[in-house]
Coordinates of C-alpha atoms in Angstrom, one line a residue:
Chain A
X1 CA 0.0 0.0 0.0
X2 CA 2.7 2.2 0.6
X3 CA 4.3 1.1 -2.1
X4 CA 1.5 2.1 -4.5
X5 CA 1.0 5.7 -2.6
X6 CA 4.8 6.3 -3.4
X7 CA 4.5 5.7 -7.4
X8 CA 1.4 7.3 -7.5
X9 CA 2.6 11.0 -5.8
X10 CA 3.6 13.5 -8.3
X11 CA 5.5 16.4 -7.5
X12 CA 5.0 19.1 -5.4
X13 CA 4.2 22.3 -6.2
X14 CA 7.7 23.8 -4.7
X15 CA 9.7 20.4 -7.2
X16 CA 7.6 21.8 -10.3
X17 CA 8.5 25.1 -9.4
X18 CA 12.2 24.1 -8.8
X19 CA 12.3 21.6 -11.7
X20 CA 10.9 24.2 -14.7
X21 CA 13.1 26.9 -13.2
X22 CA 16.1 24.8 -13.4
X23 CA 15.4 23.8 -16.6
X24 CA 14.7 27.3 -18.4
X25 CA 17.5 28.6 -17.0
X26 CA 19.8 25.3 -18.0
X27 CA 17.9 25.7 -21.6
X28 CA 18.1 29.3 -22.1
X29 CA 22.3 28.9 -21.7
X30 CA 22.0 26.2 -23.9
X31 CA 20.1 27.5 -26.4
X32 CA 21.9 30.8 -26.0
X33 CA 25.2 29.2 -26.8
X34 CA 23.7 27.2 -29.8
X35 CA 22.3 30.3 -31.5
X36 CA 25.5 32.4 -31.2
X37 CA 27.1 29.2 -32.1
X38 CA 25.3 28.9 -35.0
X39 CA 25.7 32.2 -35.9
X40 CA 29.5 31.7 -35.5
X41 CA 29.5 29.2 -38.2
X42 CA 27.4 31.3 -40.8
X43 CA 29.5 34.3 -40.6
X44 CA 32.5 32.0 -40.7
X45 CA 31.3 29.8 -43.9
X46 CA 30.4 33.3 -45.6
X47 CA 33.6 34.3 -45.1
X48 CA 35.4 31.0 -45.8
X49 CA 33.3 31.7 -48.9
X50 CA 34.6 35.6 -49.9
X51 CA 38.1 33.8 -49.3
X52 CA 37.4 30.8 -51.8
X53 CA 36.3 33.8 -54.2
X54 CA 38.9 35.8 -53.9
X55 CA 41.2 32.9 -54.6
X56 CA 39.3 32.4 -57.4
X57 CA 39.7 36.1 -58.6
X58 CA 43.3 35.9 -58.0
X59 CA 44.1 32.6 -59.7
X60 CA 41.4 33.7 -62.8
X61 CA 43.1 37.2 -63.2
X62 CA 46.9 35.7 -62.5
X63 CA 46.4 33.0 -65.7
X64 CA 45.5 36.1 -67.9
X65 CA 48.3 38.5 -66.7
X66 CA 50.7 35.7 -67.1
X67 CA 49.8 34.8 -70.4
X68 CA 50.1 38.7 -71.3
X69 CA 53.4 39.3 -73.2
X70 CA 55.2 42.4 -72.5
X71 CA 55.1 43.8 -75.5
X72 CA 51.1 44.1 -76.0
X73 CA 48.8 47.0 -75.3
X74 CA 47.4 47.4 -72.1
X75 CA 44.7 49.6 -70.7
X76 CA 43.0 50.5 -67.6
X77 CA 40.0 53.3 -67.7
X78 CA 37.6 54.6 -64.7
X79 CA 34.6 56.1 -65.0
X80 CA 32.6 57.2 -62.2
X81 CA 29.1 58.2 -61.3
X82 CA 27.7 57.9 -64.9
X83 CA 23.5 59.1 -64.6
X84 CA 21.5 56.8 -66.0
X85 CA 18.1 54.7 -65.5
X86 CA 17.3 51.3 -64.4
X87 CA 14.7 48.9 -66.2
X88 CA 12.1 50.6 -64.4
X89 CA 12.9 54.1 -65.1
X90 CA 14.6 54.8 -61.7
X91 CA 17.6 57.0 -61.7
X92 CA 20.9 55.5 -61.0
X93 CA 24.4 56.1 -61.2
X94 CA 26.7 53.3 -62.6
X95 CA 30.6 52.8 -61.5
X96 CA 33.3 51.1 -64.0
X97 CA 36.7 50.6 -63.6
X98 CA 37.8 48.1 -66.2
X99 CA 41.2 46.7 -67.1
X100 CA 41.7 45.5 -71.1
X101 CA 45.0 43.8 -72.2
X102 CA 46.1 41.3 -75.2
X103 CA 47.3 38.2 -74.2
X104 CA 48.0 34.6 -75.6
X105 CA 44.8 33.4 -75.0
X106 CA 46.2 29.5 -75.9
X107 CA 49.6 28.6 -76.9
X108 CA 51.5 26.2 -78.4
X109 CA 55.5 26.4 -77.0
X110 CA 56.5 24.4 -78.7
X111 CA 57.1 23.5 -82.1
X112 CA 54.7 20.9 -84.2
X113 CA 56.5 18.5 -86.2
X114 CA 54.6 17.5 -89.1
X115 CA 57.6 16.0 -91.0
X116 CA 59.2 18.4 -92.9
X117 CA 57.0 21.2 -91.7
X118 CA 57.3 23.2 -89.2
X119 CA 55.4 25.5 -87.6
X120 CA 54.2 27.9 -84.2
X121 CA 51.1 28.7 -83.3
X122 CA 49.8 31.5 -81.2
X123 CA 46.2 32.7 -80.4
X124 CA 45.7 36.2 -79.6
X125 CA 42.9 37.6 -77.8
X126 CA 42.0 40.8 -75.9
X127 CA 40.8 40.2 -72.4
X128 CA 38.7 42.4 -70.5
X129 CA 37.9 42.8 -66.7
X130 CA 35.4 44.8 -65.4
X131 CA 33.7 46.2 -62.4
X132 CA 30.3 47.6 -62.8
X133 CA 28.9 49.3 -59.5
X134 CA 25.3 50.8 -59.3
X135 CA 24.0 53.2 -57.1
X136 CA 20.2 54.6 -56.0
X137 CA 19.4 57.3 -54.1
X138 CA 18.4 56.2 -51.0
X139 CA 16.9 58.8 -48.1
X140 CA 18.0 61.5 -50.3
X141 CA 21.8 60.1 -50.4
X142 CA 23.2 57.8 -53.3
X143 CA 24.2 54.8 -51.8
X144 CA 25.9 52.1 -53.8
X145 CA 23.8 48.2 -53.7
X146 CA 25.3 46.2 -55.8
X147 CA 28.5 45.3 -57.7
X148 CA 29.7 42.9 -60.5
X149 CA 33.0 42.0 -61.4
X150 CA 33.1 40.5 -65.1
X151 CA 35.9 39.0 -67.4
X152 CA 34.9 38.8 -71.5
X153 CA 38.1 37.8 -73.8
X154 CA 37.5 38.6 -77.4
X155 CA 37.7 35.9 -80.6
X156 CA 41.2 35.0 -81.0
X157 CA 43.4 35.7 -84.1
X158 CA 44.8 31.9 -85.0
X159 CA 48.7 32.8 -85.9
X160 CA 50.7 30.1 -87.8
X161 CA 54.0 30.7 -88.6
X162 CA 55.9 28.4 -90.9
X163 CA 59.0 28.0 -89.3
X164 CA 60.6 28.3 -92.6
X165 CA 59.8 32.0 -92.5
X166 CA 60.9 33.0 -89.0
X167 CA 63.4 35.2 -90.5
X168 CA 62.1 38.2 -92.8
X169 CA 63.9 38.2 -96.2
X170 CA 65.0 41.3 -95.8
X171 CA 65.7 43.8 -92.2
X172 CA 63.3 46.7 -91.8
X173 CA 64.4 49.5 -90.4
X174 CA 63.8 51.0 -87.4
X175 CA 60.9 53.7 -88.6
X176 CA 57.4 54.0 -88.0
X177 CA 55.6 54.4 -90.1
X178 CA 56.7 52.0 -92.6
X179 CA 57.7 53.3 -96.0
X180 CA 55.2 51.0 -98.6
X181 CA 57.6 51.2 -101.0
X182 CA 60.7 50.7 -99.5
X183 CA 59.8 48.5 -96.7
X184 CA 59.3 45.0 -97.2
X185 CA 56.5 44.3 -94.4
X186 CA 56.2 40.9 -93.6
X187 CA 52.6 40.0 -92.8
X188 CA 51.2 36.6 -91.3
X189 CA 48.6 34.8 -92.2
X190 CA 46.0 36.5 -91.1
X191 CA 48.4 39.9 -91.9
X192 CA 48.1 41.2 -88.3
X193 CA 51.8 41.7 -87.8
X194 CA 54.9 43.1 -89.3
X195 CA 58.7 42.1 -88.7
X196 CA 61.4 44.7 -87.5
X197 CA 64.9 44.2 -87.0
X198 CA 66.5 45.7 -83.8
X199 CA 69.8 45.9 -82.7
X200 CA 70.7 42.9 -85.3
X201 CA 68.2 40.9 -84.0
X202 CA 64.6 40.1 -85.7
X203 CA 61.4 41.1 -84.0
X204 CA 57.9 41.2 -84.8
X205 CA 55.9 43.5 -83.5
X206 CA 52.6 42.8 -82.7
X207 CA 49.4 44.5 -83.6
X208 CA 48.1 47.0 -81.1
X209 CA 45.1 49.7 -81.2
X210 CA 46.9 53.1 -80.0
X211 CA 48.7 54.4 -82.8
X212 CA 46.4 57.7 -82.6
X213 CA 46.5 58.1 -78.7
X214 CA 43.8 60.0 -78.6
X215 CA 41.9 57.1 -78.9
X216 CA 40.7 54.5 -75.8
X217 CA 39.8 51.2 -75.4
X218 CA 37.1 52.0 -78.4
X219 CA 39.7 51.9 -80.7
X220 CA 40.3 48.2 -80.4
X221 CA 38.3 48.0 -83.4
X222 CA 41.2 49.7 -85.4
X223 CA 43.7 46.6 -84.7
X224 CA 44.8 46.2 -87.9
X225 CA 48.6 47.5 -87.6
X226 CA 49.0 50.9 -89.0
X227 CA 45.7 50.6 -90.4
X228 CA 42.3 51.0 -89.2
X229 CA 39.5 49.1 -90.3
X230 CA 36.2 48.3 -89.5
X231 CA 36.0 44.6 -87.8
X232 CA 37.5 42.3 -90.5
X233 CA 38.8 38.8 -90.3
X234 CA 42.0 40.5 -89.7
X235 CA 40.6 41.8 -86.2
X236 CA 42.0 40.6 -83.2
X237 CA 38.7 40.5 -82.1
X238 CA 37.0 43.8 -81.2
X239 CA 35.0 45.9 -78.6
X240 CA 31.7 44.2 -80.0
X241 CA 33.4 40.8 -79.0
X242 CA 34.1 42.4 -75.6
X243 CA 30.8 43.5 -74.8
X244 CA 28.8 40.7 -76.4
X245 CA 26.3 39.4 -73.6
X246 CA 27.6 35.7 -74.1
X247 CA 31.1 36.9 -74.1
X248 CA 30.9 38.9 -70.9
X249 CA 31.0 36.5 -68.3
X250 CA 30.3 37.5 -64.5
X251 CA 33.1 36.3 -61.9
X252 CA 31.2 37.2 -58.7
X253 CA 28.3 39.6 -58.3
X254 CA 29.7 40.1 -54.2
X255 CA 32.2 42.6 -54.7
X256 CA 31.6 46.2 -53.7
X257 CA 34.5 48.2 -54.6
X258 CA 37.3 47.1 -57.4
X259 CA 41.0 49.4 -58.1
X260 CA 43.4 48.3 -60.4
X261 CA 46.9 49.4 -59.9
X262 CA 50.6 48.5 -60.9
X263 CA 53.9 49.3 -60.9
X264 CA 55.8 50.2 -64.3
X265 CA 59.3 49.2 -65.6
X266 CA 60.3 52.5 -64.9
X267 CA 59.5 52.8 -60.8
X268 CA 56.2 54.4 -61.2
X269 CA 53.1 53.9 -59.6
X270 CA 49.4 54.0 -61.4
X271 CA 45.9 53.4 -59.6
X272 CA 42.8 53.3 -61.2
X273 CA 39.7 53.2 -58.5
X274 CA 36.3 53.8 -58.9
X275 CA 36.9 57.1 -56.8
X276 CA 38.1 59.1 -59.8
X277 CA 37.7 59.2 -63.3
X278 CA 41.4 57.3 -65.1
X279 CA 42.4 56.5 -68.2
X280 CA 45.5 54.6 -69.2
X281 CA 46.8 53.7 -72.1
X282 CA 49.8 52.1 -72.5
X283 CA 50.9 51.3 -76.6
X284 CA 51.5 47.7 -77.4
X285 CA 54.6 48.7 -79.3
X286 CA 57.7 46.8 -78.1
X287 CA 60.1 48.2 -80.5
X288 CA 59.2 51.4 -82.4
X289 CA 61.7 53.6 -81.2
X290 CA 60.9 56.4 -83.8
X291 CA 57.5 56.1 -83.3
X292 CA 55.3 58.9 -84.5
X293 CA 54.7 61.9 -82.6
X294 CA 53.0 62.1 -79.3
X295 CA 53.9 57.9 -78.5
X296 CA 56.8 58.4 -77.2
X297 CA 57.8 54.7 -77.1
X298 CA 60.8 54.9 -74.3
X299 CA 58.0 56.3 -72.4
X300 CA 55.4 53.7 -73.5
X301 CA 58.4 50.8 -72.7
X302 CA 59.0 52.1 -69.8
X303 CA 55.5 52.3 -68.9
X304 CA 54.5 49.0 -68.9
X305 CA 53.1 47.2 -65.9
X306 CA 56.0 44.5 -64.2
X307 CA 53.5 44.3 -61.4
X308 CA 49.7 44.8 -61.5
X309 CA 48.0 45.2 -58.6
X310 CA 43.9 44.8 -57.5
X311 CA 42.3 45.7 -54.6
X312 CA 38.4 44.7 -53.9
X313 CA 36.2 44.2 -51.2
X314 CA 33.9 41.2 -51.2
X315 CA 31.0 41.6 -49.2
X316 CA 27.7 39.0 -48.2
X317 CA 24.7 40.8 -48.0
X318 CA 22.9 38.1 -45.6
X319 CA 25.3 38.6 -43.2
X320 CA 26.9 41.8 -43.6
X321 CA 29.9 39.9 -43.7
X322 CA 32.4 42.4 -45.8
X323 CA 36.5 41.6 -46.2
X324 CA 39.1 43.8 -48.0
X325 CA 41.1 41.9 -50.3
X326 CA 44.8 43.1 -52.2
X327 CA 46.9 41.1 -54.5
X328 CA 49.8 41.3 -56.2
X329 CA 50.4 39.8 -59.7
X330 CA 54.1 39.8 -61.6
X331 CA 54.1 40.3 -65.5
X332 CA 57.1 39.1 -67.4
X333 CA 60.1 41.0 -67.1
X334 CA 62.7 41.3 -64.5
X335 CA 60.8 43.0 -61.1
X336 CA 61.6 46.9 -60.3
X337 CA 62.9 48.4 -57.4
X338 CA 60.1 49.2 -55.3
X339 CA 59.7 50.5 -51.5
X340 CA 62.3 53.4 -52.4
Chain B
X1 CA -15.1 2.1 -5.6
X2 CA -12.1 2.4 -4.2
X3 CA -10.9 -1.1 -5.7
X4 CA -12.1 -0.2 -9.0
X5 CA -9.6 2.7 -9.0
X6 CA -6.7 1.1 -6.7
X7 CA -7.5 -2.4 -9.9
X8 CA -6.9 0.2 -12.5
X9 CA -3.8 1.9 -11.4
X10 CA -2.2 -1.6 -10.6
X11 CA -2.9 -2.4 -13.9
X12 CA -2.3 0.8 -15.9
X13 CA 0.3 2.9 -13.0
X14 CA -0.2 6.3 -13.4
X15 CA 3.1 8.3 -12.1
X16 CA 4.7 11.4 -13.1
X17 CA 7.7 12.1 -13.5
X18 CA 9.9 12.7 -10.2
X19 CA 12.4 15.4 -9.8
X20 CA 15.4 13.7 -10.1
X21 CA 13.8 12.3 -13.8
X22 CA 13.3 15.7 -15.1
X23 CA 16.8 17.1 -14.1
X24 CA 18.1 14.1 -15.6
X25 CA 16.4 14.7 -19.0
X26 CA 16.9 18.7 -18.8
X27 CA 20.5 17.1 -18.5
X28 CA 20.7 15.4 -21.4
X29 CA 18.8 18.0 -23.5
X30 CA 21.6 20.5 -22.9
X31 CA 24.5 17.8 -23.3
X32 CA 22.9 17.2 -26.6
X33 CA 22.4 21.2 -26.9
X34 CA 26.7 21.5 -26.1
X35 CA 26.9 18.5 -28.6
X36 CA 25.8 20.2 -31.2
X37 CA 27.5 23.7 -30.1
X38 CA 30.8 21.6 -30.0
X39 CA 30.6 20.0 -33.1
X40 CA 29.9 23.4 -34.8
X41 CA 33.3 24.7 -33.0
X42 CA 34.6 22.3 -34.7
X43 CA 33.5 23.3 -37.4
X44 CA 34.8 26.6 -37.3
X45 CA 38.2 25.9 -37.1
X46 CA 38.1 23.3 -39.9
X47 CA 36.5 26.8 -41.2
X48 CA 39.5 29.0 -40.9
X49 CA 41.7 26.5 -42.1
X50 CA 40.2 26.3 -44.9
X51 CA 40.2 29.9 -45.2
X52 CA 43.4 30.2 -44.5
X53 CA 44.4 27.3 -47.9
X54 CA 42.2 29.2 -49.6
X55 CA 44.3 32.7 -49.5
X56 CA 47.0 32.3 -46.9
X57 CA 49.2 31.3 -49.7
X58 CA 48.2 33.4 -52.3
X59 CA 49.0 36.2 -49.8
X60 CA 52.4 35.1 -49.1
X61 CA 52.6 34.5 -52.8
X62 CA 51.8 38.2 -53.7
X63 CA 53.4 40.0 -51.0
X64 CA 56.8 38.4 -51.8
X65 CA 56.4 39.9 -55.2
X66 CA 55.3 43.4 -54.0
X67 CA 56.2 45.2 -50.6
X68 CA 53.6 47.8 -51.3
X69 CA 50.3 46.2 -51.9
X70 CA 47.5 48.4 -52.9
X71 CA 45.9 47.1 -49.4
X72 CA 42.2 48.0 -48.3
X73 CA 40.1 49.0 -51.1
X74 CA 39.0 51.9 -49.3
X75 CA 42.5 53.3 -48.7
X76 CA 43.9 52.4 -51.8
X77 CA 46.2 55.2 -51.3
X78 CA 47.4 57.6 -54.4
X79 CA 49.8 54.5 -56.3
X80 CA 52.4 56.4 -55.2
X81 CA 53.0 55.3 -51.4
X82 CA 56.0 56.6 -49.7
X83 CA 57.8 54.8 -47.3
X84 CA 57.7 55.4 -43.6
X85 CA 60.5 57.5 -42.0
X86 CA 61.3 57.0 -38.8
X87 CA 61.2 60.9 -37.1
X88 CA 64.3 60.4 -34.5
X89 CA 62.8 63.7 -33.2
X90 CA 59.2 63.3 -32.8
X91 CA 60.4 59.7 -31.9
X92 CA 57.6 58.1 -34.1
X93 CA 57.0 56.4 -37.9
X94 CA 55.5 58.5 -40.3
X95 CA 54.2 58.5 -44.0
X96 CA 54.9 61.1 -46.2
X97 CA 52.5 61.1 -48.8
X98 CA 50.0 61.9 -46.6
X99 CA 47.6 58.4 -46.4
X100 CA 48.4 57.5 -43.3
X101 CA 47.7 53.8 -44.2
X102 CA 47.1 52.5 -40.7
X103 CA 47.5 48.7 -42.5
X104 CA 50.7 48.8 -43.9
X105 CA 54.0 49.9 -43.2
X106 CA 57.8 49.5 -45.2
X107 CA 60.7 51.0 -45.1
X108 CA 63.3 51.3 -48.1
X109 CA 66.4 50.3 -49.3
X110 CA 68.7 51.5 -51.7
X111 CA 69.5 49.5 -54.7
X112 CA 72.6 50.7 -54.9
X113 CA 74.1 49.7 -52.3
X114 CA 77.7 47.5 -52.7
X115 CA 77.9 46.4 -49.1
X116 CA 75.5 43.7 -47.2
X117 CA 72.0 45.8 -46.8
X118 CA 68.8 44.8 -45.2
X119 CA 67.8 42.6 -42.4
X120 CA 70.4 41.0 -40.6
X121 CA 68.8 37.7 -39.7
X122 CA 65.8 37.4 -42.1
X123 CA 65.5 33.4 -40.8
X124 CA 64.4 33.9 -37.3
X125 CA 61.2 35.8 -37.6
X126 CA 60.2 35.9 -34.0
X127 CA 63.3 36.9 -33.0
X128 CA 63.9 39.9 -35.3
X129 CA 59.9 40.7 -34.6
X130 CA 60.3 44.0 -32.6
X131 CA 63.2 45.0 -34.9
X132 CA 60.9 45.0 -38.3
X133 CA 60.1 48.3 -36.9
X134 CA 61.9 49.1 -34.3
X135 CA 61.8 52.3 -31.6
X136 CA 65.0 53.9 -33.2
X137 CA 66.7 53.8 -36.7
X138 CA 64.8 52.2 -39.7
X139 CA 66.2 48.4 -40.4
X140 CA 65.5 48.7 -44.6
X141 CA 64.0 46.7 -46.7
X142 CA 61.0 45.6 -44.0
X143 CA 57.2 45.2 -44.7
X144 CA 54.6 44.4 -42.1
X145 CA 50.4 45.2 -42.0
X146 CA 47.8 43.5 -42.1
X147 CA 46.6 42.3 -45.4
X148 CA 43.8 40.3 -46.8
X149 CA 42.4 39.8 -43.1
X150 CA 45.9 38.3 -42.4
X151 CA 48.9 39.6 -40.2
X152 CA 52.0 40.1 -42.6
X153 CA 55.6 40.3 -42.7
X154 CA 57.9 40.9 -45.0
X155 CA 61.9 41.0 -45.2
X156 CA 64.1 41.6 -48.3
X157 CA 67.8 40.9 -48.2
X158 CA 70.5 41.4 -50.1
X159 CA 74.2 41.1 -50.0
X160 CA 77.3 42.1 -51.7
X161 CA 77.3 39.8 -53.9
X162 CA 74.0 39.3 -54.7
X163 CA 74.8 43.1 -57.0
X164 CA 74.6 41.7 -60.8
X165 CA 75.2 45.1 -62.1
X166 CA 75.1 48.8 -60.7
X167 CA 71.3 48.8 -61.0
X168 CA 70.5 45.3 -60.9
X169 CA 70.8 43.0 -58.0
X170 CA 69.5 39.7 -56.7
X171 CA 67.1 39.6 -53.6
X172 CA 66.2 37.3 -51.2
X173 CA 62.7 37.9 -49.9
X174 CA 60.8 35.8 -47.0
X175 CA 57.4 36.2 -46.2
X176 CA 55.4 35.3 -43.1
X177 CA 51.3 34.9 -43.1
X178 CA 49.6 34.8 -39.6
X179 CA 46.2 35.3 -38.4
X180 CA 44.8 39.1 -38.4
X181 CA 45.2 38.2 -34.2
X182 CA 48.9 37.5 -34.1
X183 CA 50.5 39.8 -31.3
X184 CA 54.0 40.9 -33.1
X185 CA 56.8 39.5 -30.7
X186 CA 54.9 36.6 -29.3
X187 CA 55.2 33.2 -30.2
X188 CA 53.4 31.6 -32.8
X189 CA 53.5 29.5 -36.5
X190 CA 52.9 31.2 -39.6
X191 CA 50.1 29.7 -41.8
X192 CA 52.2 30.4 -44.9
X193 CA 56.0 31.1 -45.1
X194 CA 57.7 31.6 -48.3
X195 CA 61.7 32.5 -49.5
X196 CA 62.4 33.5 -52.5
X197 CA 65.2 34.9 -54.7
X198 CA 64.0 37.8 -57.3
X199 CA 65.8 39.9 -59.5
X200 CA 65.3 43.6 -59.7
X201 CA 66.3 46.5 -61.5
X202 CA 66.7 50.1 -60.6
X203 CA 65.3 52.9 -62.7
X204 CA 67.9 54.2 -64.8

């Protein structure tokens, strides 16, 4: 009997009491710790995840600079705070800072051996990186919400070269522009380049846009060396290619700010951020010494890139999660003296 | 009456839960609760190592190229980033062009130079620590900031002869990543270390 009145007591009031206070408080630590826990681990996968993109920025942006020969053009152009509309006829302001270069899009070191032939082979293309920012106006203020950060490479030039024909028939000289007459040019097949001897060596110079330096990155359509021409199959691709919709690809839509910087051959220092309108032009000519008046090539050599630098903040909107990123990327050529 | 109801609880008891029962499972709830929390520790430092393979390296690998990173996007500085000077007067380190990078610091070196230059002992990090930029006359040829939401240093030697030519000369560079938290002097193992040899050039 007693037996039966002990299993069948419940608690008292004061062990309820006692019980469901011990246990909210033990639960609310508990479930405290979980959330900020969990909250922990977002913030840390979203930034595990900027990292993991920036990497991928880095190693996407390092395989172009690498593969971008010294002596090719290279441009980098800001424009800031350009008015415009959105789909729905909202005002807007729209950021770019874009970076356009011609590199060896795929290449072929080494010779093919087809029996007695011989012969190299080089695609050229011009490869574009962008960063579009676009701002509203919110409470009377614009505020920037949202950036893109895109990469478009232009149809390549195919470039064989029978190795039989390395060597020109005949050295041109040194001046620019060539004489028609007395110059024997020697064009490839497509003709998108002309040999030059140098110093008693044999170069060829490659085609490059900036002849009249008063033109920008629009005059990529004038590729043709010396001469420019509407968009032929001589082109090394064009602007059209650049800005084609399936061309221009997007590398991450979480980046918020984007400057492009580098330092040239000669010491100096360039940056081109969204802040302030930029434009850089640097001439793709590698050996034009005389070159015609107003590209001064010493100048031009001098001012090529030997390290290009990016900055960019990646940010998650979720989370507010936001991390500054800055890397450095070596061209060819031997490294300047920097930190004087 | 009575037996019906004493019948029916011997067959079906009915008993609540005692004290000592509900502790118990309260107990277990939060063990299972920390369970959870622990495992998603865990998860956090898996988490920043794989942050830091994802861009440790890369920083190392970018730095030892460059001393003068652009650095945070929104103090990108003007391209043109003068070194710090150490003011022997005002007994502090100060840049002249006027950023005031907080992030970054080096000092320069002169390529020039035909006797031993830089750091002294560029393979004992820890050790050199409070003489990358030290309370008195600038050591050359030092880096250190935080870069990339990593701590960085940076040291660039180069001796006699290492000089290939009046402007050209052979560097060696090492490179030390640590977490954004590493306390300069204390103790502690780089995530990425790097030495390399590069060849530079003076302006002519």
């Amino acid at each position: 009997m007693s037996c039966r009145l002990r299993l069948c007591r419940a608690m008292t009031l004061i062990e309820l009491l006692v019980a469901v206070s011990l246990g909210m408080v033990i639960i609310a630590m508990a479930w405290t710790a979980f959330v900020r826990a969990n909250s922990s681990a977002a913030r840390a996968m979203v930034r595990v995840d900027l990292h993991a993109t920036a990497a991928v920025v880095r190693e996407y942006l390092s395989r172009d600079l690498a593969n971008a020969a010294p002596a090719l053009a290279f441009f980098a152009r800001s424009i800031p705070q350009v008015a415009g509309v959105d789909a729905g006829g909202a005002p807007i302001r729209t950021d770019t800072v874009e970076m356009v270069f011609m590199c060896q899009a795929s290449r072929l070191e080494d010779e093919m051996s087809t029996g007695e032939e011989q012969t190299r082979k080089s695609e050229f293309s011009w490869v574009r990186w962008r960063f579009r920012r676009t701002w509203k106006e919110v409470a009377g203020a614009w505020t920037p919400v949202s950036g893109a950060l895109y990469r478009s490479i232009s149809s390549p030039a195919r470039n064989w070269v029978p190795k039989n024909t390395l060597v020109p028939p005949v050295p041109v000289p040194e001046t620019y522009p060539p004489n028609a007459a007395n110059t024997p040019t020697y064009l490839l097949t497509p003709p998108i380049a002309k040999w030059t001897n140098y110093g008693g060596r044999t170069y060829m110079n490659l085609p490059r846009p900036l002849r009249d330096a008063s033109q920008g990155i629009e005059s990529l359509d004038n590729n043709r060396y010396g001469t420019p021409v509407a968009h032929t199959t001589e082109d090394i691709g064009d602007l059209a290619d650049l800005d084609s919709p399936d061309n221009d690809r997007l590398v991450s839509n979480r980046i918020r700010d984007f400057a492009i910087g580098w330092q040239d051959a000669l010491g100096g220092a360039e940056v081109v951020a969204s802040s302030a309108a930029a434009d850089h032009r640097i001439d793709g000519l590698y050996l034009d010494v005389t070159g015609p008046a107003g590209n001064d090539h010493a100048k031009q050599l001098g001012a090529r890139p030997r390290v290009t630098r990016v900055a960019f903040n990646l940010a998650d909107a979720k989370t507010g999660v936001s991390q500054d990123f800055s890397f450095s990327i070596a061209l060819p050529g031997i490294q300047t003296q920097m930190g004087r | 009456m009575i037996h019906q109801t004493g019948m029916r609880q011997a067959h079906h008891p009915i008993r609540a839960f005692t004290l000592i029962e509900i502790i118990a499972s309260v107990l277990l709830f939060v063990m299972g609760t920390m369970a959870i929390v622990g495992v998603i520790i865990l998860g956090l430092g898996t988490a920043r190592r794989a942050q830091s393979d994802a861009t440790a390296w890369a920083t190392a690998m970018s730095v030892l190229k460059d001393p003068m990173p652009m650095g945070v996007v929104s103090d990108r500085g003007t391209g043109t980033l003068a070194p710090w000077t150490w003011s022997q007067s005002g007994n502090a380190w100060s840049a002249s062009d006027g950023s005031s990078d907080p992030v970054w610091k080096y000092t320069a070196w002169q390529i020039g130079q035909d006797s031993d230059v830089l750091v002294a002992d560029m393979r004992n990090p820890i050790a050199n620590n409070p003489a990358v930029f030290p309370g008195g006359a600038p050591i050359a040829g030092c880096a250190r900031g935080f870069l990339n939401g990593y701590y960085v240093e940076r040291r660039e030697q180069s001796r006699a002869s290492d000089r290939i030519g009046a402007l050209v000369r052979i560097v060696e560079v090492r490179v030390d990543v640590y977490w954004a938290n590493f306390a300069p002097g204390s103790d502690g193992r780089p995530l990425a270390s790097l030495v390399d040899r590069v060849v530079r050039q003076g302006t002519p």
